[in-house]
PDB file of C-alpha atoms and ligand atoms in Angstrom:
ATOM      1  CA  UNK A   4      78.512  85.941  85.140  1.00 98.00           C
ATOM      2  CA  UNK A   5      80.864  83.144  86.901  1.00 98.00           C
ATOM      3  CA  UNK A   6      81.703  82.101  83.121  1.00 98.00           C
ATOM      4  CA  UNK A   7      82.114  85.228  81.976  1.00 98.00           C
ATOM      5  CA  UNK A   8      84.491  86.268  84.741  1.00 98.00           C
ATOM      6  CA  UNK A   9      86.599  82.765  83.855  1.00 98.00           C
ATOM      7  CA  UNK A  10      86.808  83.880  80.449  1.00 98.00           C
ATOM      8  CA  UNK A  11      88.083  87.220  81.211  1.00 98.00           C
ATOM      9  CA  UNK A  12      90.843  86.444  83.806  1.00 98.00           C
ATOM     10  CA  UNK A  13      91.852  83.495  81.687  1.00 98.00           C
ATOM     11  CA  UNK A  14      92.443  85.617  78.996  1.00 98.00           C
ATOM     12  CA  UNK A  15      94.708  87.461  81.269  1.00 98.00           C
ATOM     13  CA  UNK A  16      91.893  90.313  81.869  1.00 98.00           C
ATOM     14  CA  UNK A  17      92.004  91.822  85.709  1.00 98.00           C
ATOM     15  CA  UNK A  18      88.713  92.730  86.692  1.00 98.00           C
ATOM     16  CA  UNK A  19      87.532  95.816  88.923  1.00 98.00           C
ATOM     17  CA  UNK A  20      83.968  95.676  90.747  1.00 99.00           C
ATOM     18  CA  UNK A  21      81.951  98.658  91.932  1.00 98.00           C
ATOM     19  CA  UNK A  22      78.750  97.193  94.009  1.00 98.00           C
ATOM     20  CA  UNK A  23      75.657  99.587  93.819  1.00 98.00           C
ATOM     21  CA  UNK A  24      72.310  99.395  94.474  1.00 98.00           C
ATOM     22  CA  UNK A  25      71.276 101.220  91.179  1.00 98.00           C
ATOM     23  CA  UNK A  26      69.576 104.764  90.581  1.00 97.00           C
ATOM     24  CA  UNK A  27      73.019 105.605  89.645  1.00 98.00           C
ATOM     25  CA  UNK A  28      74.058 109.174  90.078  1.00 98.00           C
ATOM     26  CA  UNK A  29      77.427 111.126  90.375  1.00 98.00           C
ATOM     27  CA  UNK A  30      78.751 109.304  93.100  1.00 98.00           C
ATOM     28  CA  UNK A  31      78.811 105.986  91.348  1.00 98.00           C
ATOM     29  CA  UNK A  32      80.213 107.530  88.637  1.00 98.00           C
ATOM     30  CA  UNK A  33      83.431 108.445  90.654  1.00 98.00           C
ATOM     31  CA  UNK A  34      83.685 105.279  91.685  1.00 98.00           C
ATOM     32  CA  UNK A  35      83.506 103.789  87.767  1.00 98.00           C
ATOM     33  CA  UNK A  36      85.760 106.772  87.207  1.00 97.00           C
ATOM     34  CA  UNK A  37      88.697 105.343  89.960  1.00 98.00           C
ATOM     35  CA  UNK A  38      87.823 101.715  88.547  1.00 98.00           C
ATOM     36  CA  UNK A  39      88.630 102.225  85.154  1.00 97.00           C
ATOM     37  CA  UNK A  40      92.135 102.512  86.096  1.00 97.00           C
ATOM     38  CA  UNK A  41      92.373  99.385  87.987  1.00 98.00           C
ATOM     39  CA  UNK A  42      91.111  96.794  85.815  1.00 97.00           C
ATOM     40  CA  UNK A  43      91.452  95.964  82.278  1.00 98.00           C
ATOM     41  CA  UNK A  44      87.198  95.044  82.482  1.00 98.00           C
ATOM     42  CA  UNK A  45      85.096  97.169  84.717  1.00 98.00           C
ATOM     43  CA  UNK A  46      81.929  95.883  85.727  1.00 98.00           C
ATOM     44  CA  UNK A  47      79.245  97.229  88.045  1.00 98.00           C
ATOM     45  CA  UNK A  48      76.520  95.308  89.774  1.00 98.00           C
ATOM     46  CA  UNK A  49      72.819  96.736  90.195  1.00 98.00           C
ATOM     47  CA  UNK A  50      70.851  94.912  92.776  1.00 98.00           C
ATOM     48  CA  UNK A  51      68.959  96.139  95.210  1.00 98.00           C
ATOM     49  CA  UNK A  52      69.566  93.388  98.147  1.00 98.00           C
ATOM     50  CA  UNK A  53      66.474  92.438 100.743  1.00 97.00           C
ATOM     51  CA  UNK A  54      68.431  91.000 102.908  1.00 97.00           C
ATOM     52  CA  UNK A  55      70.474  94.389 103.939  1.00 97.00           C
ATOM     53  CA  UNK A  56      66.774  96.381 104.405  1.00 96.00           C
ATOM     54  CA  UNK A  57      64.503  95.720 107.709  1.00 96.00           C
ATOM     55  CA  UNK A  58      60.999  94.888 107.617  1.00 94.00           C
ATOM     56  CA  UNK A  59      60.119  97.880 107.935  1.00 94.00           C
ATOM     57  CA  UNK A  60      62.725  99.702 106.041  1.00 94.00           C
ATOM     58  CA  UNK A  61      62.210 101.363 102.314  1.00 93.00           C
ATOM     59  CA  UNK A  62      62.919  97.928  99.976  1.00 95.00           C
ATOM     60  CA  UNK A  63      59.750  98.602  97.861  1.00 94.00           C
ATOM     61  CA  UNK A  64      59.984 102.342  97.602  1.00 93.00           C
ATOM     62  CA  UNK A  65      63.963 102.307  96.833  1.00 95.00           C
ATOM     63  CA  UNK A  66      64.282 103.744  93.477  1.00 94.00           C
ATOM     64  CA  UNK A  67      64.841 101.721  90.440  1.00 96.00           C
ATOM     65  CA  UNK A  68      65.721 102.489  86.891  1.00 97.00           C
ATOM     66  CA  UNK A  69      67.650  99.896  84.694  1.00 98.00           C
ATOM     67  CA  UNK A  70      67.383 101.224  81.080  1.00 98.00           C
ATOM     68  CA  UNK A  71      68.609 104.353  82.381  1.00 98.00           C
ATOM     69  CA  UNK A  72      71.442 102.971  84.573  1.00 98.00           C
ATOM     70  CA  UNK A  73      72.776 100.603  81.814  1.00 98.00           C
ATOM     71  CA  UNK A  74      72.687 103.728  79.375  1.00 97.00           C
ATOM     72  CA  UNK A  75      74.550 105.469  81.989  1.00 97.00           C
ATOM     73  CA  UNK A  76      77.106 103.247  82.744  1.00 97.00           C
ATOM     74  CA  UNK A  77      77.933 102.330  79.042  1.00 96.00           C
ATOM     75  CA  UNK A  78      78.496 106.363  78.741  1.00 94.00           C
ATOM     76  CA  UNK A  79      80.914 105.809  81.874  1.00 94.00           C
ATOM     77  CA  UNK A  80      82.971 103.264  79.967  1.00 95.00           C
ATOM     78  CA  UNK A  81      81.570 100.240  81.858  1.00 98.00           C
ATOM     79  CA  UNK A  82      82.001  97.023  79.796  1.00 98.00           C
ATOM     80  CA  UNK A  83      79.460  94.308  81.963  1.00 98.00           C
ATOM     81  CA  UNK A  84      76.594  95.297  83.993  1.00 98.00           C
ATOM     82  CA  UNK A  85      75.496  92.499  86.345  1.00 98.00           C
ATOM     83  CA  UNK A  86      71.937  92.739  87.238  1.00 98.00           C
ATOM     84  CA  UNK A  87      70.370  89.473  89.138  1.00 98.00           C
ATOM     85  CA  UNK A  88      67.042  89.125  90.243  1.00 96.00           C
ATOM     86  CA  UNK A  89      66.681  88.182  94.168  1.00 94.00           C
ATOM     87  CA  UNK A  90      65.772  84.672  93.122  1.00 94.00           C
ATOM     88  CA  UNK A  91      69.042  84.310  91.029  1.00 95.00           C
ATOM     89  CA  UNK A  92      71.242  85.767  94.462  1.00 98.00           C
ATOM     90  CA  UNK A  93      68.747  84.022  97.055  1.00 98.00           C
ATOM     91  CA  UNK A  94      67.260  80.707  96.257  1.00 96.00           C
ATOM     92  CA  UNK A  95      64.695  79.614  98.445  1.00 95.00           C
ATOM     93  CA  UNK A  96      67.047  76.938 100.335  1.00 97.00           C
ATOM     94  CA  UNK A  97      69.365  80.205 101.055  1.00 97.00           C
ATOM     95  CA  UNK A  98      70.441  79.920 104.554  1.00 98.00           C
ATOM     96  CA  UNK A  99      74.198  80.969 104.713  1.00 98.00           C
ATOM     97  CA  UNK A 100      75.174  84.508 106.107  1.00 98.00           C
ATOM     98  CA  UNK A 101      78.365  86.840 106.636  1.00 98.00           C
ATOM     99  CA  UNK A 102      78.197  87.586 110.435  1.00 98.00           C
ATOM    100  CA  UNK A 103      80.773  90.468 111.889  1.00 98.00           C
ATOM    101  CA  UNK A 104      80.961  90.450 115.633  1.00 98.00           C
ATOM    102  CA  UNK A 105      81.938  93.952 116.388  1.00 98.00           C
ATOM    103  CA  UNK A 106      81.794  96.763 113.515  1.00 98.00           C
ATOM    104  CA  UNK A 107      77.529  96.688 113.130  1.00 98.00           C
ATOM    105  CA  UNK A 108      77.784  97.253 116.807  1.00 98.00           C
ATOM    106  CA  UNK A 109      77.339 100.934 116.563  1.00 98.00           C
ATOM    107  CA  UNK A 110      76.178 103.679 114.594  1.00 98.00           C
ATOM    108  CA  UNK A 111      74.062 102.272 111.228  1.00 98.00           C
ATOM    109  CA  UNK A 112      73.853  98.850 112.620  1.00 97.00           C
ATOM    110  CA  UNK A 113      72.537 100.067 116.075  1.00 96.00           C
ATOM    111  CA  UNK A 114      69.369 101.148 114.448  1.00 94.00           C
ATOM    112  CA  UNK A 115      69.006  98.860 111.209  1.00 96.00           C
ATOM    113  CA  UNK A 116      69.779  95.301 113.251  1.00 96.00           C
ATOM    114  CA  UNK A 117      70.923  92.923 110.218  1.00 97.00           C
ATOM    115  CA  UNK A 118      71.730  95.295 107.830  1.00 98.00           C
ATOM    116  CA  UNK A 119      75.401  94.374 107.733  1.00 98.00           C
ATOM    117  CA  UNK A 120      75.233  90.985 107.906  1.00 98.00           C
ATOM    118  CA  UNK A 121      73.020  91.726 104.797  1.00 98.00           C
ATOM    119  CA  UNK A 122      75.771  93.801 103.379  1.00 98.00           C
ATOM    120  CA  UNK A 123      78.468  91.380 103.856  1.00 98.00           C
ATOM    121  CA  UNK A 124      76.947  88.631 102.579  1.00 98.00           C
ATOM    122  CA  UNK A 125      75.597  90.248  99.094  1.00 98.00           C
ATOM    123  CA  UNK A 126      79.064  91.534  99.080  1.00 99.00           C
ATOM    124  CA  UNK A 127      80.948  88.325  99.670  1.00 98.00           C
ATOM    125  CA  UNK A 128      78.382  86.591  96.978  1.00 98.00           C
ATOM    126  CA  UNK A 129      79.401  89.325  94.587  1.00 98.00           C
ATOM    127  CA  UNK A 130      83.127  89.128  95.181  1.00 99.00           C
ATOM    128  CA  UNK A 131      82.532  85.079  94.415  1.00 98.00           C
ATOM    129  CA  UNK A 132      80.780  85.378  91.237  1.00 98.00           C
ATOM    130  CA  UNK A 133      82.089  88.390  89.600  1.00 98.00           C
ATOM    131  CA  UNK A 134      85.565  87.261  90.879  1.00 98.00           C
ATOM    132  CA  UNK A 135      87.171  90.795  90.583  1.00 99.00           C
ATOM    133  CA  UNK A 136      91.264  91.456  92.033  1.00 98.00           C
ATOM    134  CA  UNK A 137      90.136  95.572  92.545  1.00 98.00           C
ATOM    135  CA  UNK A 138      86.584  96.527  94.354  1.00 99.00           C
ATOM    136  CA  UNK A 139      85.227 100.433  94.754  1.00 98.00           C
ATOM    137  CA  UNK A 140      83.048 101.131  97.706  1.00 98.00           C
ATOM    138  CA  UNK A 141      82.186 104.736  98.535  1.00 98.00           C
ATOM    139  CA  UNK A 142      83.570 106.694 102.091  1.00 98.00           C
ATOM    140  CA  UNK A 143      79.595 108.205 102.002  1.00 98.00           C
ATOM    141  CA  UNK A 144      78.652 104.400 103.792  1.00 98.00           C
ATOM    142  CA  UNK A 145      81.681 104.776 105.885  1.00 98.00           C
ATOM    143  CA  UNK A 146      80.783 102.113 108.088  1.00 98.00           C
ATOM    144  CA  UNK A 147      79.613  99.989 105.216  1.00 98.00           C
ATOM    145  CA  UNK A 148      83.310 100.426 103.741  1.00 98.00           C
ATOM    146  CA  UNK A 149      84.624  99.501 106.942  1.00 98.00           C
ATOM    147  CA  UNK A 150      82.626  96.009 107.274  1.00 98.00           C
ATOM    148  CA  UNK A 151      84.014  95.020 103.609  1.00 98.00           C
ATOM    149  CA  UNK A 152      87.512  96.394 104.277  1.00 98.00           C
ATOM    150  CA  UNK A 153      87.588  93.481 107.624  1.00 98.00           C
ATOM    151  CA  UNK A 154      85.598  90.984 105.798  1.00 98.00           C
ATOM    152  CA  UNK A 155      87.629  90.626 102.979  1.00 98.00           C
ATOM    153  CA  UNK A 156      90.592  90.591 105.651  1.00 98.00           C
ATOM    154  CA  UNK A 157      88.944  88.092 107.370  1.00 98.00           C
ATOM    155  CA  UNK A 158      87.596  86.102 104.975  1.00 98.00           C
ATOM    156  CA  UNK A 159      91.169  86.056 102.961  1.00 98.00           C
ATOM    157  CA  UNK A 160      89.639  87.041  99.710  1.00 98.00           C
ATOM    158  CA  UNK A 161      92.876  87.979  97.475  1.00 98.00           C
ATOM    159  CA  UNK A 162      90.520  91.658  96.266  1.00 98.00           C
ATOM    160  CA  UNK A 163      92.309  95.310  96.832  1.00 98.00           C
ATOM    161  CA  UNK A 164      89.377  97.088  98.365  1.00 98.00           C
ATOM    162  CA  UNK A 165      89.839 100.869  97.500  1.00 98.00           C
ATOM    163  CA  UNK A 166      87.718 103.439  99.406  1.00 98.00           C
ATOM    164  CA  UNK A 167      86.436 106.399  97.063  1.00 98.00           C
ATOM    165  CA  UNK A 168      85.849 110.202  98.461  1.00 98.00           C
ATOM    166  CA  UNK A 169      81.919 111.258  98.639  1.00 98.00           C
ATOM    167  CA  UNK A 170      80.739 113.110  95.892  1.00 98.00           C
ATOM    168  CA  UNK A 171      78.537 116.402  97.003  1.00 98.00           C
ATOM    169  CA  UNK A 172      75.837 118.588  95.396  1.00 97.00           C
ATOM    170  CA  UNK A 173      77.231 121.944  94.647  1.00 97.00           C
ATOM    171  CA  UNK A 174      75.969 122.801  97.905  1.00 96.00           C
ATOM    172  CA  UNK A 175      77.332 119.796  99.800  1.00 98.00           C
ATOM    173  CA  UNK A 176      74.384 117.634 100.292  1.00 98.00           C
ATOM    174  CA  UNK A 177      76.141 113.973  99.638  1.00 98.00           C
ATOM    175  CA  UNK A 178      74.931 112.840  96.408  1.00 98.00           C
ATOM    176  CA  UNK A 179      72.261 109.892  97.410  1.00 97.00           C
ATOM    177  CA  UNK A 180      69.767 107.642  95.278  1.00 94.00           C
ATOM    178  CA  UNK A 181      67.628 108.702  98.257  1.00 94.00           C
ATOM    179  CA  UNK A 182      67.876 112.348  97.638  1.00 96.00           C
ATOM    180  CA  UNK A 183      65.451 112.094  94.912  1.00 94.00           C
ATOM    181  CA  UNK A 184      62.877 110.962  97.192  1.00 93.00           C
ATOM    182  CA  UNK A 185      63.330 114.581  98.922  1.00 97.00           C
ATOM    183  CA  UNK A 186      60.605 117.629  98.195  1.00 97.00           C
ATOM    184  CA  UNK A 187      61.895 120.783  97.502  1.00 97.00           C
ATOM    185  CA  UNK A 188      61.666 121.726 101.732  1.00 97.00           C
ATOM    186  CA  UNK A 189      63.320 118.301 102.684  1.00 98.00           C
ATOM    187  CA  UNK A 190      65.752 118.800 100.743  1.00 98.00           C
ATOM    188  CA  UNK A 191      66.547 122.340 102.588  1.00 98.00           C
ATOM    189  CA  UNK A 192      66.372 120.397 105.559  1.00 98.00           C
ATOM    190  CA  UNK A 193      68.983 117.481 104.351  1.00 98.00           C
ATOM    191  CA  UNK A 194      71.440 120.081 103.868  1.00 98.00           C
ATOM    192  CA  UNK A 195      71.874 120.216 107.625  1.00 98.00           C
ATOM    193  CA  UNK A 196      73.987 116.579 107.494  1.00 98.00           C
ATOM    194  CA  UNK A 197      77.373 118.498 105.756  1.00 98.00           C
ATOM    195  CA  UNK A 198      75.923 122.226 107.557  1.00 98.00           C
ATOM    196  CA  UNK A 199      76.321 120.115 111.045  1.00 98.00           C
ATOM    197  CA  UNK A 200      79.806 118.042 110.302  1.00 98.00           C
ATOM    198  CA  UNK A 201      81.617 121.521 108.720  1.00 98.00           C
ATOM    199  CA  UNK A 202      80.450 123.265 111.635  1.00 98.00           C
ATOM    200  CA  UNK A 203      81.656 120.384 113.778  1.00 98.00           C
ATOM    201  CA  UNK A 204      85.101 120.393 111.615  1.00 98.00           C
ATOM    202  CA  UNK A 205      85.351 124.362 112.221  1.00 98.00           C
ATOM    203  CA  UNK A 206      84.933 123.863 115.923  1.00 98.00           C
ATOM    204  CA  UNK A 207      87.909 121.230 115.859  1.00 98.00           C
ATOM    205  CA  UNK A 208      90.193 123.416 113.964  1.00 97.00           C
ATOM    206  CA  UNK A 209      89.486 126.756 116.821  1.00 97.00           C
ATOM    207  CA  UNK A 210      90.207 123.977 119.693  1.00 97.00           C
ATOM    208  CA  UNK A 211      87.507 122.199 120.864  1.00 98.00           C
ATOM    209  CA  UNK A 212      88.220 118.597 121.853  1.00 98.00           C
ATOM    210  CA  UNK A 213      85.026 117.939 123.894  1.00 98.00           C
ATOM    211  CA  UNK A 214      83.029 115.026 121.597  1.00 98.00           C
ATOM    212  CA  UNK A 215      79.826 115.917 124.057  1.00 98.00           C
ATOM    213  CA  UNK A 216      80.030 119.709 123.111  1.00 98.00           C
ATOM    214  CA  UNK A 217      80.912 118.333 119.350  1.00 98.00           C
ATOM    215  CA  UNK A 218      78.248 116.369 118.906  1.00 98.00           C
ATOM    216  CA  UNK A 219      75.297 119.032 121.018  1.00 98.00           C
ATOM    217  CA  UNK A 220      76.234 121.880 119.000  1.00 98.00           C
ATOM    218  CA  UNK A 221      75.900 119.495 115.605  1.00 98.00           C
ATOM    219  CA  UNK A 222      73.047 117.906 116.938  1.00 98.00           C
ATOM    220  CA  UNK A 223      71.657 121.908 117.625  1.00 98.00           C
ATOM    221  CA  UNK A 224      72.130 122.649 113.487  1.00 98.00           C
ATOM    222  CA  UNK A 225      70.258 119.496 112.400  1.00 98.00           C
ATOM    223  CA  UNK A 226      67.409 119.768 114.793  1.00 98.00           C
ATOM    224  CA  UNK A 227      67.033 123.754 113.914  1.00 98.00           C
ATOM    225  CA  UNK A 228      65.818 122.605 110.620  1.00 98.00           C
ATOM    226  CA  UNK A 229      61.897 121.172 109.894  1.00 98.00           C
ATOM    227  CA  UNK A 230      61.594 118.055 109.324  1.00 98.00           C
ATOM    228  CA  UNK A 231      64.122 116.291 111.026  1.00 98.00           C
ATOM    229  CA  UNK A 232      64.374 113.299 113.091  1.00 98.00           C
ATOM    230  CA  UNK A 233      68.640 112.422 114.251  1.00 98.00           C
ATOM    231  CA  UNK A 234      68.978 109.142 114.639  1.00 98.00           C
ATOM    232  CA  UNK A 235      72.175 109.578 115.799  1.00 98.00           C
ATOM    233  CA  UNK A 236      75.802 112.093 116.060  1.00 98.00           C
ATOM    234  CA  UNK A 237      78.359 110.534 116.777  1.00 98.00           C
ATOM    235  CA  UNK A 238      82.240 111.032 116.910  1.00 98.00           C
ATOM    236  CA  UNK A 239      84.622 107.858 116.890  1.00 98.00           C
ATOM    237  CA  UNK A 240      87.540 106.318 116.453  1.00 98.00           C
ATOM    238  CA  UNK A 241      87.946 105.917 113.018  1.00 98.00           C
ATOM    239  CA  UNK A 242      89.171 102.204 112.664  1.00 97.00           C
ATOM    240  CA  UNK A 243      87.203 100.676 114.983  1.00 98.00           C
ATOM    241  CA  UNK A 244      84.477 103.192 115.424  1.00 98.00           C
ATOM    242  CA  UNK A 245      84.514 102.945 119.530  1.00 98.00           C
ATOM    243  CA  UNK A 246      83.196 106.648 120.216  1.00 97.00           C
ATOM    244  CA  UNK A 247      85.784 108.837 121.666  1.00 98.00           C
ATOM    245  CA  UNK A 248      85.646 111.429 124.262  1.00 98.00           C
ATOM    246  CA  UNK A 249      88.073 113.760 122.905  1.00 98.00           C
ATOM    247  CA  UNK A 250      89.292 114.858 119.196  1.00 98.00           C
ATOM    248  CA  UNK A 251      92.981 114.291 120.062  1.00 96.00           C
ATOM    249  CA  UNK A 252      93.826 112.635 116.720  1.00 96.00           C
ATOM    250  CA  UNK A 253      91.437 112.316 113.030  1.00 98.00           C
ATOM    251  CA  UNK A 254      88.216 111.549 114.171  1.00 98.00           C
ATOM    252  CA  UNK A 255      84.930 110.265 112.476  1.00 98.00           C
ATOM    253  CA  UNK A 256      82.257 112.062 112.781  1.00 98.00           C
ATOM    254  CA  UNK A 257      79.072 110.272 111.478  1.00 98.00           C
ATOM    255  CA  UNK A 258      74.918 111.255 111.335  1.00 98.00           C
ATOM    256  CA  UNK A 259      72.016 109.530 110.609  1.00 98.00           C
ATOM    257  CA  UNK A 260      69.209 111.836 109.940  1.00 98.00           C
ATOM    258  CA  UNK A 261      65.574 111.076 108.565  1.00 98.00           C
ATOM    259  CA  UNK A 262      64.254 113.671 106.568  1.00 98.00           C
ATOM    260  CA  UNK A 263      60.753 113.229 106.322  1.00 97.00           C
ATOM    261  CA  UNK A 264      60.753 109.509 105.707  1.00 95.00           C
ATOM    262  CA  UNK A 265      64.255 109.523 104.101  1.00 96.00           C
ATOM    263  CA  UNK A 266      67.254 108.066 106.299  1.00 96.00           C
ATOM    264  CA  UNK A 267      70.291 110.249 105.085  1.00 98.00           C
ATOM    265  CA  UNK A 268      73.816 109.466 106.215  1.00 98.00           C
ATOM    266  CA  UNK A 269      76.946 111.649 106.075  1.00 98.00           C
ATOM    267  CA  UNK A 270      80.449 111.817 108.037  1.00 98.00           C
ATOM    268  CA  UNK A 271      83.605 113.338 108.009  1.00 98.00           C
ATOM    269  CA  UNK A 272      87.001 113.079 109.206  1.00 98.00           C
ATOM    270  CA  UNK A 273      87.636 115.851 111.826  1.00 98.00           C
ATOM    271  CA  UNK A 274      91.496 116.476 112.118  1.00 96.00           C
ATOM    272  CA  UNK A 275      92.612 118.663 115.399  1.00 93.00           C
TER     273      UNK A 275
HETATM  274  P1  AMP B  10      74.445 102.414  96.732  1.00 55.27           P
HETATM  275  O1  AMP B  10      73.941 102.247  95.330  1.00 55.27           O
HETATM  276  O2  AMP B  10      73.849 103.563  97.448  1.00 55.27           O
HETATM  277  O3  AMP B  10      74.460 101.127  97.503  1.00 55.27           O
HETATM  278  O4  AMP B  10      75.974 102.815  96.577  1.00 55.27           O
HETATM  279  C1  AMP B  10      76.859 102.038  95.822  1.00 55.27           C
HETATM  280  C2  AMP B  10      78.269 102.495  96.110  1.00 55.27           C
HETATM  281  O5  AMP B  10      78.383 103.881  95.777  1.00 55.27           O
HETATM  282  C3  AMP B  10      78.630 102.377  97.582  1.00 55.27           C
HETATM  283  O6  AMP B  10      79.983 101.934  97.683  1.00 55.27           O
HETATM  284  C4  AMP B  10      78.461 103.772  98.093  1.00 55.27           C
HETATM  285  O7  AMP B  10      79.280 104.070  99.208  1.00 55.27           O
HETATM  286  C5  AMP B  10      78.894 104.581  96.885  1.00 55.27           C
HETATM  287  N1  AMP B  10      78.326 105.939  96.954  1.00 55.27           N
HETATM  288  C6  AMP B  10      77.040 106.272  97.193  1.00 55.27           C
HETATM  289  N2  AMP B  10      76.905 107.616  97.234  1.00 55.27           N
HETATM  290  C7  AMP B  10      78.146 108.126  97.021  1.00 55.27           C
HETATM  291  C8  AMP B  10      78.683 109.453  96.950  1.00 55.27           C
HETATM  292  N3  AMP B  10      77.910 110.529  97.095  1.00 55.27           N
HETATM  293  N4  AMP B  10      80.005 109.604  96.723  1.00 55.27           N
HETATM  294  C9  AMP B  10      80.798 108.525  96.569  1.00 55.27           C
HETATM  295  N5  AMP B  10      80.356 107.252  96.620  1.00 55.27           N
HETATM  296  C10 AMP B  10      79.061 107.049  96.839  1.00 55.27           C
END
């Protein structure tokens, strides 16, 4: 892949990445969509990284499908896919990691401890070897897009890193590789993520400030459905995702909900 990326940008060929973990559905699709028009060669990468899932965490049971996500990407106009095995990314000597200090502090990394460090560092590996100037994340992993936004700052890599709006069911469950893990009833039930954050937006636009009363009457929506287990509401500030008391100014507001045994995610930016 290094070689291949050489080639291209000597030939005077920009590139433009979109990371995914594979099981590709609409959602990555938008984001090939937005990176065809940054990048003479668009290339996707399909691994699904151990280091960003806990021990206990879904790793084995993740969803996989490779013929059908190359034959899907070619349709989206995608000229490389990159697909490494874990032993190709993480050789048995691997021992260097992408720390943040602050971001994984809260929401996703309160309750998946390593996850971002796992993130960053797959991500900073894939920014080295696929050596793109334009890289795609999605605003569904919010938090995720926020840790690559500051690492690449950090870390002075010379990439554009363009966020992508989430792509919704018909209904306005956030497309997910996970949502095929769903039964008919679950998936009911994971339609209370968007149910609770448009009924949280609604409440902002009549007047309500209050994050407590915010986040209770969201919290009320999601837990009057079976099934459901909230890891957490929350409503923060949405740079450096401190919670906030009040909806003065755009806020995030972010969930975590297992369904069943699947760990949804969904947000939104609530604007007084
Ligand atoms: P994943 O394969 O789940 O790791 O996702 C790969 C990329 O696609 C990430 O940047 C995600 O944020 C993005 N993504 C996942 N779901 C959606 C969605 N429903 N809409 C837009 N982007 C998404």
């Amino acid at each position: 892949m290094q070689q291949e990326a050489n080639r291209l940008l000597q030939d005077g060929k920009s590139i433009a990445l979109v990371p995914t973990m594979g099981y590709l559905h609409k959602g990555h699709l938008s984001l090939m969509r937005e990176g065809r028009k940054h990048g003479d060669t668009l290339i996707i990468s399909i691994f699904v990284n151990p280091t960003q899932f806990g021990p206990t965490e879904d790793l084995h049971t993740y969803p996989r499908d490779l013929d059908r996500d190359v034959s899907l990407a070619e349709s989206a106009g995608v000229d490389i896919v990159f697909a490494p095995g874990s032993y190709a990314m993480y050789d048995k000597g691997h021992q260097t990691y992408v720390d943040l200090e602050v971001l994984p502090l809260y929401l996703c990394g309160r309750s998946r401890p390593g996850h971002f460090r796992g993130v960053a560092t797959v991500v900073a590996k894939l920014f080295n070897i696929v050596k793109p100037q334009v890289a795609l994340f999605g605003e569904k992993d919010y938090q995720q897009l926020a840790v690559i936004r500051r690492m690449t700052q950090d870390l002075n890599y010379d990439i554009r890193v363009i966020g992508v709006p989430t792509v919704r069911e018909a209904d306005g469950l956030a497309m997910s590789s996970r949502n095929t893990l769903l039964s008919k009833e679950k998936r009911c039930s994971a339609l209370s993520l968007h149910e609770s954050l448009k009924l949280a937006q609604e409440r902002v636009a009549q007047g309500v400030e209050d994050a407590r009363k915010l986040i209770e009457e969201a919290s009320g929506i999601i837990r009057s459905h079976p099934y459901t287990k909230i890891d957490y509401v929350a409503l923060c500030d949405p740079d450096t995702l401190e919670d906030v008391e009040r909806v003065e100014g755009p806020s995030l507001m972010a969930v975590a909900v297992r369904v069943g045994k699947t760990r949804l995610i969904d947000n939104a930016i609530l604007t007084p």
